[in-house]
């Protein structure tokens, strides 16, 4: 597969070989960066970050990744300071920004916005989250974190907890886990179950999938518990949100019957779904997960720009 110029829009566009390749490039870049302090593969290249929705980790780790590759960054973190406010279309915004940058990273509240941007742009477009749909770069860093921690993904039992209805990270991750020999527990309040078409698709691909509301009863089975925030901003009706608000929390008591080796992950930000008392336990992996964002996004930027010869 020629990566130069390739868009990164949905995990569904990837094969297992693509995923494994990105993870291996990220690992080599992490090692090289640790040895040299900074790299210059992307010198002279410009990343444009277009964030139509709030972000801390995704935007800053893409920016950090580009700087660590020796490139530079332009962009915005709120559409309110751009000509979108005057009514400019997404297509015109993309056609403009591609005159200034060599690769575009976009986060947008509308499902399909990143795909539309990729259709319009001549430069590669990377999806940093589109509505409740997909967050493929988060999924790659999640897989990278799991592989670096356990040395493998195959054979693990993984629980996805929380807002499986609106959470884009768990939609992408569940689809990517179908590449591996894992057992999957989908743990959520009834109102926040994973969309049926995704569950059906996972089962068709041969994954063993259990759906449950029982967090404490499931925890002893798990190697990884991937927790998500309730996506309040995606609920069409505040009343529906209030029905599930605060309906689950992972704390030291919840984890008392967990395997000693259980790792708790979270894409962050968290609100109240993991108590801070878990942070200092051997189970907490979520800040290590944050760290993985940089090497994985360095790999994606370098590959789509076509500048990683020799890595
Ligand atoms: N995980 C994640 O997407 O975090 P941000 O919303 O802070 O980018």
PDB file of C-alpha atoms and ligand atoms in Angstrom:
ATOM      1  CA  UNK A   1       0.000   0.000   0.000  1.00  0.00           C
ATOM      2  CA  UNK A   2       1.313   3.421  -1.009  1.00  0.00           C
ATOM      3  CA  UNK A   3       0.615   5.714   1.947  1.00  0.00           C
ATOM      4  CA  UNK A   4       1.684   8.996   0.349  1.00  0.00           C
ATOM      5  CA  UNK A   5      -1.415  11.166  -0.168  1.00  0.00           C
ATOM      6  CA  UNK A   6      -3.718   8.685   1.560  1.00  0.00           C
ATOM      7  CA  UNK A   7      -6.678   9.954   3.612  1.00  0.00           C
ATOM      8  CA  UNK A   8      -7.365   8.577   7.100  1.00  0.00           C
ATOM      9  CA  UNK A   9     -11.134   8.837   7.512  1.00  0.00           C
ATOM     10  CA  UNK A  10     -12.523   5.600   8.946  1.00  0.00           C
ATOM     11  CA  UNK A  11     -11.048   2.464  10.460  1.00  0.00           C
ATOM     12  CA  UNK A  12     -13.276   0.641   7.930  1.00  0.00           C
ATOM     13  CA  UNK A  13     -10.931   1.862   5.169  1.00  0.00           C
ATOM     14  CA  UNK A  14      -8.024  -0.024   6.791  1.00  0.00           C
ATOM     15  CA  UNK A  15      -6.908  -3.645   6.590  1.00  0.00           C
ATOM     16  CA  UNK A  16      -5.275  -5.434   9.509  1.00  0.00           C
ATOM     17  CA  UNK A  17      -1.952  -5.110   7.650  1.00  0.00           C
ATOM     18  CA  UNK A  18      -2.442  -1.309   7.439  1.00  0.00           C
ATOM     19  CA  UNK A  19      -3.092  -1.119  11.181  1.00  0.00           C
ATOM     20  CA  UNK A  20      -0.084  -3.275  12.048  1.00  0.00           C
ATOM     21  CA  UNK A  21       2.106  -1.237   9.699  1.00  0.00           C
ATOM     22  CA  UNK A  22       1.145   2.080  11.361  1.00  0.00           C
ATOM     23  CA  UNK A  23       1.799   0.589  14.814  1.00  0.00           C
ATOM     24  CA  UNK A  24       5.236  -0.677  13.744  1.00  0.00           C
ATOM     25  CA  UNK A  25       6.209   2.707  12.225  1.00  0.00           C
ATOM     26  CA  UNK A  26       5.023   4.455  15.407  1.00  0.00           C
ATOM     27  CA  UNK A  27       7.176   2.161  17.510  1.00  0.00           C
ATOM     28  CA  UNK A  28      10.268   2.865  15.390  1.00  0.00           C
ATOM     29  CA  UNK A  29       9.610   6.631  15.539  1.00  0.00           C
ATOM     30  CA  UNK A  30       9.137   6.505  19.318  1.00  0.00           C
ATOM     31  CA  UNK A  31      12.502   4.746  19.674  1.00  0.00           C
ATOM     32  CA  UNK A  32      14.262   7.127  17.277  1.00  0.00           C
ATOM     33  CA  UNK A  33      12.770  10.164  19.015  1.00  0.00           C
ATOM     34  CA  UNK A  34      13.902   8.864  22.420  1.00  0.00           C
ATOM     35  CA  UNK A  35      17.466   8.553  21.090  1.00  0.00           C
ATOM     36  CA  UNK A  36      17.697  11.824  19.132  1.00  0.00           C
ATOM     37  CA  UNK A  37      15.275  14.195  20.931  1.00  0.00           C
ATOM     38  CA  UNK A  38      13.841  15.566  17.681  1.00  0.00           C
ATOM     39  CA  UNK A  39      13.563  14.460  14.047  1.00  0.00           C
ATOM     40  CA  UNK A  40      13.452  16.299  10.729  1.00  0.00           C
ATOM     41  CA  UNK A  41      11.502  14.038   8.364  1.00  0.00           C
ATOM     42  CA  UNK A  42       8.814  16.713   7.809  1.00  0.00           C
ATOM     43  CA  UNK A  43      11.068  19.761   7.566  1.00  0.00           C
ATOM     44  CA  UNK A  44       9.433  22.300   5.237  1.00  0.00           C
ATOM     45  CA  UNK A  45       5.992  20.661   5.489  1.00  0.00           C
ATOM     46  CA  UNK A  46       2.950  22.330   7.042  1.00  0.00           C
ATOM     47  CA  UNK A  47       0.105  20.693   8.959  1.00  0.00           C
ATOM     48  CA  UNK A  48      -3.258  22.523   8.998  1.00  0.00           C
ATOM     49  CA  UNK A  49      -5.464  21.660  12.014  1.00  0.00           C
ATOM     50  CA  UNK A  50      -9.148  22.541  11.590  1.00  0.00           C
ATOM     51  CA  UNK A  51     -11.010  21.970  14.848  1.00  0.00           C
ATOM     52  CA  UNK A  52     -14.702  22.806  14.619  1.00  0.00           C
ATOM     53  CA  UNK A  53     -15.190  21.123  18.026  1.00  0.00           C
ATOM     54  CA  UNK A  54     -13.229  21.387  21.301  1.00  0.00           C
ATOM     55  CA  UNK A  55     -10.165  19.193  21.798  1.00  0.00           C
ATOM     56  CA  UNK A  56      -7.165  19.019  24.095  1.00  0.00           C
ATOM     57  CA  UNK A  57      -5.375  15.744  23.324  1.00  0.00           C
ATOM     58  CA  UNK A  58      -6.067  15.222  19.645  1.00  0.00           C
ATOM     59  CA  UNK A  59      -5.183  18.735  18.515  1.00  0.00           C
ATOM     60  CA  UNK A  60      -2.171  19.177  20.767  1.00  0.00           C
ATOM     61  CA  UNK A  61      -0.755  15.709  20.084  1.00  0.00           C
ATOM     62  CA  UNK A  62      -1.057  16.265  16.312  1.00  0.00           C
ATOM     63  CA  UNK A  63       0.705  19.600  16.739  1.00  0.00           C
ATOM     64  CA  UNK A  64       3.367  18.046  18.959  1.00  0.00           C
ATOM     65  CA  UNK A  65       3.810  15.188  16.471  1.00  0.00           C
ATOM     66  CA  UNK A  66       4.331  17.607  13.577  1.00  0.00           C
ATOM     67  CA  UNK A  67       6.822  19.715  15.549  1.00  0.00           C
ATOM     68  CA  UNK A  68       8.699  16.567  16.612  1.00  0.00           C
ATOM     69  CA  UNK A  69       8.929  15.581  12.932  1.00  0.00           C
ATOM     70  CA  UNK A  70      10.504  18.973  12.192  1.00  0.00           C
ATOM     71  CA  UNK A  71       7.460  20.437  10.416  1.00  0.00           C
ATOM     72  CA  UNK A  72       5.238  23.406  11.240  1.00  0.00           C
ATOM     73  CA  UNK A  73       1.575  23.907  12.090  1.00  0.00           C
ATOM     74  CA  UNK A  74      -1.209  26.354  11.235  1.00  0.00           C
ATOM     75  CA  UNK A  75      -4.872  26.108  12.143  1.00  0.00           C
ATOM     76  CA  UNK A  76      -7.786  27.052  14.332  1.00  0.00           C
ATOM     77  CA  UNK A  77      -9.374  25.561  17.430  1.00  0.00           C
ATOM     78  CA  UNK A  78     -12.787  27.171  17.053  1.00  0.00           C
ATOM     79  CA  UNK A  79     -14.799  27.878  13.917  1.00  0.00           C
ATOM     80  CA  UNK A  80     -16.152  31.064  15.541  1.00  0.00           C
ATOM     81  CA  UNK A  81     -12.895  32.861  14.721  1.00  0.00           C
ATOM     82  CA  UNK A  82     -13.005  31.888  11.028  1.00  0.00           C
ATOM     83  CA  UNK A  83     -15.020  32.854   7.950  1.00  0.00           C
ATOM     84  CA  UNK A  84     -17.321  29.877   8.623  1.00  0.00           C
ATOM     85  CA  UNK A  85     -18.977  32.376  10.975  1.00  0.00           C
ATOM     86  CA  UNK A  86     -19.785  34.479   7.867  1.00  0.00           C
ATOM     87  CA  UNK A  87     -21.402  31.513   6.136  1.00  0.00           C
ATOM     88  CA  UNK A  88     -18.456  29.986   4.245  1.00  0.00           C
ATOM     89  CA  UNK A  89     -19.060  26.327   3.354  1.00  0.00           C
ATOM     90  CA  UNK A  90     -16.898  23.443   4.548  1.00  0.00           C
ATOM     91  CA  UNK A  91     -15.912  22.700   0.946  1.00  0.00           C
ATOM     92  CA  UNK A  92     -14.687  26.266   0.375  1.00  0.00           C
ATOM     93  CA  UNK A  93     -12.851  26.231   3.704  1.00  0.00           C
ATOM     94  CA  UNK A  94     -11.026  23.036   2.692  1.00  0.00           C
ATOM     95  CA  UNK A  95     -10.217  24.338  -0.822  1.00  0.00           C
ATOM     96  CA  UNK A  96      -8.722  27.408   0.831  1.00  0.00           C
ATOM     97  CA  UNK A  97      -6.739  25.665   3.563  1.00  0.00           C
ATOM     98  CA  UNK A  98      -5.150  23.196   1.143  1.00  0.00           C
ATOM     99  CA  UNK A  99      -3.422  26.175  -0.518  1.00  0.00           C
ATOM    100  CA  UNK A 100      -1.611  26.762   2.799  1.00  0.00           C
ATOM    101  CA  UNK A 101      -0.913  23.258   4.155  1.00  0.00           C
ATOM    102  CA  UNK A 102       0.439  19.873   2.995  1.00  0.00           C
ATOM    103  CA  UNK A 103      -1.867  17.767   5.185  1.00  0.00           C
ATOM    104  CA  UNK A 104      -5.182  18.589   6.895  1.00  0.00           C
ATOM    105  CA  UNK A 105      -6.446  17.279  10.241  1.00  0.00           C
ATOM    106  CA  UNK A 106     -10.155  17.988  10.798  1.00  0.00           C
ATOM    107  CA  UNK A 107     -12.567  17.537  13.715  1.00  0.00           C
ATOM    108  CA  UNK A 108     -16.192  18.354  13.022  1.00  0.00           C
ATOM    109  CA  UNK A 109     -19.541  17.743  14.787  1.00  0.00           C
ATOM    110  CA  UNK A 110     -21.180  16.466  11.577  1.00  0.00           C
ATOM    111  CA  UNK A 111     -20.859  12.771  10.688  1.00  0.00           C
ATOM    112  CA  UNK A 112     -19.288  12.475   7.260  1.00  0.00           C
ATOM    113  CA  UNK A 113     -17.589  15.899   7.366  1.00  0.00           C
ATOM    114  CA  UNK A 114     -14.081  14.395   7.177  1.00  0.00           C
ATOM    115  CA  UNK A 115     -15.106  12.244   4.193  1.00  0.00           C
ATOM    116  CA  UNK A 116     -16.490  15.320   2.450  1.00  0.00           C
ATOM    117  CA  UNK A 117     -13.249  17.204   3.173  1.00  0.00           C
ATOM    118  CA  UNK A 118     -11.224  14.327   1.712  1.00  0.00           C
ATOM    119  CA  UNK A 119     -13.327  14.336  -1.453  1.00  0.00           C
ATOM    120  CA  UNK A 120     -12.701  18.045  -1.929  1.00  0.00           C
ATOM    121  CA  UNK A 121      -9.009  18.214  -0.970  1.00  0.00           C
ATOM    122  CA  UNK A 122      -5.992  17.275  -3.082  1.00  0.00           C
ATOM    123  CA  UNK A 123      -3.822  16.984   0.051  1.00  0.00           C
ATOM    124  CA  UNK A 124      -4.310  14.123   2.544  1.00  0.00           C
ATOM    125  CA  UNK A 125      -7.080  14.578   5.123  1.00  0.00           C
ATOM    126  CA  UNK A 126      -7.017  12.941   8.555  1.00  0.00           C
ATOM    127  CA  UNK A 127     -10.241  12.561  10.549  1.00  0.00           C
ATOM    128  CA  UNK A 128      -9.811  13.749  14.153  1.00  0.00           C
ATOM    129  CA  UNK A 129     -13.430  12.836  14.986  1.00  0.00           C
ATOM    130  CA  UNK A 130     -16.674  13.377  13.059  1.00  0.00           C
ATOM    131  CA  UNK A 131     -19.806  13.516  15.220  1.00  0.00           C
ATOM    132  CA  UNK A 132     -20.651  10.135  16.766  1.00  0.00           C
ATOM    133  CA  UNK A 133     -19.162   8.325  13.807  1.00  0.00           C
ATOM    134  CA  UNK A 134     -15.411   7.634  13.864  1.00  0.00           C
ATOM    135  CA  UNK A 135     -12.157   8.622  15.592  1.00  0.00           C
ATOM    136  CA  UNK A 136      -9.654   6.437  13.734  1.00  0.00           C
ATOM    137  CA  UNK A 137      -6.433   8.005  15.033  1.00  0.00           C
ATOM    138  CA  UNK A 138      -7.640   7.485  18.620  1.00  0.00           C
ATOM    139  CA  UNK A 139      -8.236   3.835  17.781  1.00  0.00           C
ATOM    140  CA  UNK A 140      -4.716   3.428  16.422  1.00  0.00           C
ATOM    141  CA  UNK A 141      -3.222   4.939  19.574  1.00  0.00           C
ATOM    142  CA  UNK A 142      -5.490   2.715  21.705  1.00  0.00           C
ATOM    143  CA  UNK A 143      -4.268  -0.393  19.877  1.00  0.00           C
ATOM    144  CA  UNK A 144      -0.673   0.851  20.140  1.00  0.00           C
ATOM    145  CA  UNK A 145      -1.070   1.302  23.912  1.00  0.00           C
ATOM    146  CA  UNK A 146      -2.554  -2.186  24.337  1.00  0.00           C
ATOM    147  CA  UNK A 147       0.184  -3.793  22.243  1.00  0.00           C
ATOM    148  CA  UNK A 148       3.003  -1.932  24.030  1.00  0.00           C
ATOM    149  CA  UNK A 149       1.518  -2.896  27.423  1.00  0.00           C
ATOM    150  CA  UNK A 150       0.596  -6.548  26.868  1.00  0.00           C
ATOM    151  CA  UNK A 151       2.968  -7.333  23.982  1.00  0.00           C
ATOM    152  CA  UNK A 152      -0.067  -8.533  21.991  1.00  0.00           C
ATOM    153  CA  UNK A 153      -3.735  -7.896  21.281  1.00  0.00           C
ATOM    154  CA  UNK A 154      -4.755 -11.464  20.365  1.00  0.00           C
ATOM    155  CA  UNK A 155      -6.085 -13.512  23.249  1.00  0.00           C
ATOM    156  CA  UNK A 156      -7.206 -10.567  25.389  1.00  0.00           C
ATOM    157  CA  UNK A 157     -10.656 -10.059  26.885  1.00  0.00           C
ATOM    158  CA  UNK A 158     -11.671  -6.439  26.478  1.00  0.00           C
ATOM    159  CA  UNK A 159     -14.608  -4.548  27.983  1.00  0.00           C
ATOM    160  CA  UNK A 160     -15.943  -1.307  26.487  1.00  0.00           C
ATOM    161  CA  UNK A 161     -17.898   0.593  29.142  1.00  0.00           C
ATOM    162  CA  UNK A 162     -20.215   3.551  28.997  1.00  0.00           C
ATOM    163  CA  UNK A 163     -21.727   5.534  26.181  1.00  0.00           C
ATOM    164  CA  UNK A 164     -21.474   2.975  23.401  1.00  0.00           C
ATOM    165  CA  UNK A 165     -24.302   4.688  21.501  1.00  0.00           C
ATOM    166  CA  UNK A 166     -22.784   8.116  20.866  1.00  0.00           C
ATOM    167  CA  UNK A 167     -19.082   7.471  21.609  1.00  0.00           C
ATOM    168  CA  UNK A 168     -17.089   7.575  18.365  1.00  0.00           C
ATOM    169  CA  UNK A 169     -13.944   6.176  20.011  1.00  0.00           C
ATOM    170  CA  UNK A 170     -15.679   2.908  20.890  1.00  0.00           C
ATOM    171  CA  UNK A 171     -17.267   2.608  17.438  1.00  0.00           C
ATOM    172  CA  UNK A 172     -13.853   2.812  15.765  1.00  0.00           C
ATOM    173  CA  UNK A 173     -12.148   0.641  18.383  1.00  0.00           C
ATOM    174  CA  UNK A 174     -14.733  -2.158  18.276  1.00  0.00           C
ATOM    175  CA  UNK A 175     -14.419  -2.309  14.496  1.00  0.00           C
ATOM    176  CA  UNK A 176     -10.610  -2.476  14.686  1.00  0.00           C
ATOM    177  CA  UNK A 177     -10.713  -5.189  17.373  1.00  0.00           C
ATOM    178  CA  UNK A 178     -12.544  -7.386  14.865  1.00  0.00           C
ATOM    179  CA  UNK A 179      -9.111  -7.810  13.184  1.00  0.00           C
ATOM    180  CA  UNK A 180      -7.887  -9.650  16.277  1.00  0.00           C
ATOM    181  CA  UNK A 181      -8.708 -12.777  18.237  1.00  0.00           C
ATOM    182  CA  UNK A 182     -10.297 -11.017  21.227  1.00  0.00           C
ATOM    183  CA  UNK A 183     -13.417 -11.539  23.339  1.00  0.00           C
ATOM    184  CA  UNK A 184     -15.453  -8.363  23.673  1.00  0.00           C
ATOM    185  CA  UNK A 185     -17.806  -7.267  26.467  1.00  0.00           C
ATOM    186  CA  UNK A 186     -20.038  -4.268  25.687  1.00  0.00           C
ATOM    187  CA  UNK A 187     -21.067  -2.869  29.078  1.00  0.00           C
ATOM    188  CA  UNK A 188     -23.560  -0.003  29.112  1.00  0.00           C
ATOM    189  CA  UNK A 189     -26.883   1.243  30.425  1.00  0.00           C
ATOM    190  CA  UNK A 190     -29.714   0.011  28.163  1.00  0.00           C
ATOM    191  CA  UNK A 191     -30.163   3.510  26.705  1.00  0.00           C
ATOM    192  CA  UNK A 192     -26.520   3.689  25.625  1.00  0.00           C
ATOM    193  CA  UNK A 193     -26.059   0.326  23.898  1.00  0.00           C
ATOM    194  CA  UNK A 194     -23.768  -0.018  20.899  1.00  0.00           C
ATOM    195  CA  UNK A 195     -25.746   0.492  17.629  1.00  0.00           C
ATOM    196  CA  UNK A 196     -27.131  -2.851  16.451  1.00  0.00           C
ATOM    197  CA  UNK A 197     -25.554  -2.638  13.010  1.00  0.00           C
ATOM    198  CA  UNK A 198     -22.077  -2.426  14.571  1.00  0.00           C
ATOM    199  CA  UNK A 199     -22.728  -5.373  16.924  1.00  0.00           C
ATOM    200  CA  UNK A 200     -24.132  -7.463  14.044  1.00  0.00           C
ATOM    201  CA  UNK A 201     -21.118  -6.593  11.917  1.00  0.00           C
ATOM    202  CA  UNK A 202     -18.671  -7.600  14.689  1.00  0.00           C
ATOM    203  CA  UNK A 203     -20.423 -10.956  15.124  1.00  0.00           C
ATOM    204  CA  UNK A 204     -20.461 -11.543  11.365  1.00  0.00           C
ATOM    205  CA  UNK A 205     -16.704 -11.005  11.402  1.00  0.00           C
ATOM    206  CA  UNK A 206     -16.436 -13.810  13.976  1.00  0.00           C
ATOM    207  CA  UNK A 207     -15.877 -11.787  17.149  1.00  0.00           C
ATOM    208  CA  UNK A 208     -17.356 -13.154  20.390  1.00  0.00           C
ATOM    209  CA  UNK A 209     -19.444 -10.233  21.687  1.00  0.00           C
ATOM    210  CA  UNK A 210     -21.350 -10.105  24.994  1.00  0.00           C
ATOM    211  CA  UNK A 211     -23.736  -7.227  25.739  1.00  0.00           C
ATOM    212  CA  UNK A 212     -24.416  -6.541  29.415  1.00  0.00           C
ATOM    213  CA  UNK A 213     -25.400  -3.880  31.953  1.00  0.00           C
ATOM    214  CA  UNK A 214     -23.471  -5.652  34.754  1.00  0.00           C
ATOM    215  CA  UNK A 215     -20.139  -3.879  35.282  1.00  0.00           C
ATOM    216  CA  UNK A 216     -19.056  -5.472  38.580  1.00  0.00           C
ATOM    217  CA  UNK A 217     -19.983  -8.985  37.427  1.00  0.00           C
ATOM    218  CA  UNK A 218     -17.956  -8.562  34.231  1.00  0.00           C
ATOM    219  CA  UNK A 219     -14.798  -6.981  35.654  1.00  0.00           C
ATOM    220  CA  UNK A 220     -13.174 -10.291  36.835  1.00  0.00           C
ATOM    221  CA  UNK A 221     -13.206 -11.529  33.213  1.00  0.00           C
ATOM    222  CA  UNK A 222     -11.325  -8.580  31.751  1.00  0.00           C
ATOM    223  CA  UNK A 223      -7.726  -7.826  30.737  1.00  0.00           C
ATOM    224  CA  UNK A 224      -8.669  -4.316  29.555  1.00  0.00           C
ATOM    225  CA  UNK A 225     -11.542  -2.097  30.679  1.00  0.00           C
ATOM    226  CA  UNK A 226     -11.994   0.801  28.226  1.00  0.00           C
ATOM    227  CA  UNK A 227     -14.155   3.457  29.893  1.00  0.00           C
ATOM    228  CA  UNK A 228     -15.937   6.294  28.092  1.00  0.00           C
ATOM    229  CA  UNK A 229     -17.636   9.510  29.111  1.00  0.00           C
ATOM    230  CA  UNK A 230     -21.365  10.018  28.466  1.00  0.00           C
ATOM    231  CA  UNK A 231     -21.372  12.237  25.364  1.00  0.00           C
ATOM    232  CA  UNK A 232     -23.802  14.821  26.734  1.00  0.00           C
ATOM    233  CA  UNK A 233     -23.305  17.130  23.724  1.00  0.00           C
ATOM    234  CA  UNK A 234     -24.624  14.453  21.311  1.00  0.00           C
ATOM    235  CA  UNK A 235     -27.977  13.848  23.062  1.00  0.00           C
ATOM    236  CA  UNK A 236     -30.846  15.315  21.051  1.00  0.00           C
ATOM    237  CA  UNK A 237     -32.814  15.712  24.313  1.00  0.00           C
ATOM    238  CA  UNK A 238     -31.420  16.790  27.743  1.00  0.00           C
ATOM    239  CA  UNK A 239     -34.115  14.659  29.449  1.00  0.00           C
ATOM    240  CA  UNK A 240     -32.582  11.528  27.898  1.00  0.00           C
ATOM    241  CA  UNK A 241     -29.147  12.558  29.184  1.00  0.00           C
ATOM    242  CA  UNK A 242     -30.482  13.059  32.721  1.00  0.00           C
ATOM    243  CA  UNK A 243     -31.808   9.463  32.704  1.00  0.00           C
ATOM    244  CA  UNK A 244     -28.266   8.058  32.358  1.00  0.00           C
ATOM    245  CA  UNK A 245     -26.154  10.778  33.999  1.00  0.00           C
ATOM    246  CA  UNK A 246     -23.911   9.283  36.710  1.00  0.00           C
ATOM    247  CA  UNK A 247     -25.160   5.748  35.998  1.00  0.00           C
ATOM    248  CA  UNK A 248     -21.698   4.133  36.234  1.00  0.00           C
ATOM    249  CA  UNK A 249     -18.352   4.821  37.846  1.00  0.00           C
ATOM    250  CA  UNK A 250     -15.107   2.868  38.085  1.00  0.00           C
ATOM    251  CA  UNK A 251     -13.460   3.229  41.496  1.00  0.00           C
ATOM    252  CA  UNK A 252     -11.260   1.075  43.743  1.00  0.00           C
ATOM    253  CA  UNK A 253     -14.311  -0.713  45.114  1.00  0.00           C
ATOM    254  CA  UNK A 254     -15.581  -1.559  41.601  1.00  0.00           C
ATOM    255  CA  UNK A 255     -12.127  -2.959  40.820  1.00  0.00           C
ATOM    256  CA  UNK A 256     -11.767  -5.122  43.946  1.00  0.00           C
ATOM    257  CA  UNK A 257     -12.400  -8.379  42.037  1.00  0.00           C
ATOM    258  CA  UNK A 258     -10.370  -7.403  38.961  1.00  0.00           C
ATOM    259  CA  UNK A 259      -7.337  -9.356  37.798  1.00  0.00           C
ATOM    260  CA  UNK A 260      -4.176  -7.753  39.193  1.00  0.00           C
ATOM    261  CA  UNK A 261      -3.043  -7.249  35.587  1.00  0.00           C
ATOM    262  CA  UNK A 262      -6.288  -5.473  34.500  1.00  0.00           C
ATOM    263  CA  UNK A 263      -5.596  -2.177  32.743  1.00  0.00           C
ATOM    264  CA  UNK A 264      -8.154   0.632  32.725  1.00  0.00           C
ATOM    265  CA  UNK A 265      -8.116   2.814  29.619  1.00  0.00           C
ATOM    266  CA  UNK A 266     -10.069   5.965  28.710  1.00  0.00           C
ATOM    267  CA  UNK A 267      -9.742   8.223  25.650  1.00  0.00           C
ATOM    268  CA  UNK A 268     -10.293  11.218  28.001  1.00  0.00           C
ATOM    269  CA  UNK A 269     -11.596  13.734  28.877  1.00  0.00           C
ATOM    270  CA  UNK A 270     -13.260  12.088  31.886  1.00  0.00           C
ATOM    271  CA  UNK A 271     -16.008  13.662  33.938  1.00  0.00           C
ATOM    272  CA  UNK A 272     -16.927  11.329  36.822  1.00  0.00           C
ATOM    273  CA  UNK A 273     -16.769   7.859  35.254  1.00  0.00           C
ATOM    274  CA  UNK A 274     -13.323   7.014  36.698  1.00  0.00           C
ATOM    275  CA  UNK A 275     -12.708   8.159  40.264  1.00  0.00           C
ATOM    276  CA  UNK A 276      -9.294   9.880  40.620  1.00  0.00           C
ATOM    277  CA  UNK A 277      -8.400   7.305  43.334  1.00  0.00           C
ATOM    278  CA  UNK A 278      -7.818   4.830  40.459  1.00  0.00           C
ATOM    279  CA  UNK A 279      -5.066   7.046  38.989  1.00  0.00           C
ATOM    280  CA  UNK A 280      -2.397   5.843  41.402  1.00  0.00           C
ATOM    281  CA  UNK A 281      -3.366   2.164  41.160  1.00  0.00           C
ATOM    282  CA  UNK A 282      -1.489  -0.251  38.922  1.00  0.00           C
ATOM    283  CA  UNK A 283      -4.662  -0.495  36.814  1.00  0.00           C
ATOM    284  CA  UNK A 284      -4.568   3.047  35.396  1.00  0.00           C
ATOM    285  CA  UNK A 285      -3.287   3.165  31.827  1.00  0.00           C
ATOM    286  CA  UNK A 286      -5.059   6.302  30.571  1.00  0.00           C
ATOM    287  CA  UNK A 287      -2.169   8.734  30.882  1.00  0.00           C
ATOM    288  CA  UNK A 288       0.208   6.287  29.174  1.00  0.00           C
ATOM    289  CA  UNK A 289      -2.495   6.130  26.491  1.00  0.00           C
ATOM    290  CA  UNK A 290      -2.293   9.926  26.113  1.00  0.00           C
ATOM    291  CA  UNK A 291       1.474   9.615  25.533  1.00  0.00           C
ATOM    292  CA  UNK A 292       0.871   7.143  22.662  1.00  0.00           C
ATOM    293  CA  UNK A 293      -0.910   9.876  20.704  1.00  0.00           C
ATOM    294  CA  UNK A 294       2.361  11.479  19.673  1.00  0.00           C
ATOM    295  CA  UNK A 295       4.250   8.534  18.078  1.00  0.00           C
ATOM    296  CA  UNK A 296       1.084   7.217  16.401  1.00  0.00           C
ATOM    297  CA  UNK A 297       0.231  10.634  14.939  1.00  0.00           C
ATOM    298  CA  UNK A 298       3.861  11.139  13.910  1.00  0.00           C
ATOM    299  CA  UNK A 299       3.557   7.878  11.969  1.00  0.00           C
ATOM    300  CA  UNK A 300       0.288   8.949  10.309  1.00  0.00           C
ATOM    301  CA  UNK A 301       1.589  12.409   9.368  1.00  0.00           C
ATOM    302  CA  UNK A 302       4.889  11.057   8.076  1.00  0.00           C
ATOM    303  CA  UNK A 303       3.258   8.269   6.066  1.00  0.00           C
ATOM    304  CA  UNK A 304       0.536  10.414   4.466  1.00  0.00           C
ATOM    305  CA  UNK A 305       3.117  13.099   3.639  1.00  0.00           C
ATOM    306  CA  UNK A 306       5.391  10.422   2.170  1.00  0.00           C
ATOM    307  CA  UNK A 307       8.461  11.603   4.100  1.00  0.00           C
ATOM    308  CA  UNK A 308       9.393   8.537   6.144  1.00  0.00           C
ATOM    309  CA  UNK A 309      11.793   6.792   3.780  1.00  0.00           C
ATOM    310  CA  UNK A 310      14.208   4.683   5.777  1.00  0.00           C
ATOM    311  CA  UNK A 311      12.073   4.481   8.910  1.00  0.00           C
TER     312      UNK A 311
HETATM  313  N1  LIG B   1      -9.460  11.591  23.186  1.00  0.00           N
HETATM  314  C1  LIG B   1      -9.791  12.767  22.614  1.00  0.00           C
HETATM  315  O1  LIG B   1     -10.273  12.825  21.467  1.00  0.00           O
HETATM  316  O2  LIG B   1      -9.558  13.853  23.419  1.00  0.00           O
HETATM  317  P1  LIG B   1      -9.807  15.369  23.006  1.00  0.00           P
HETATM  318  O3  LIG B   1     -11.294  15.546  22.809  1.00  0.00           O
HETATM  319  O4  LIG B   1      -9.253  16.183  24.129  1.00  0.00           O
HETATM  320  O5  LIG B   1      -9.082  15.592  21.697  1.00  0.00           O
END
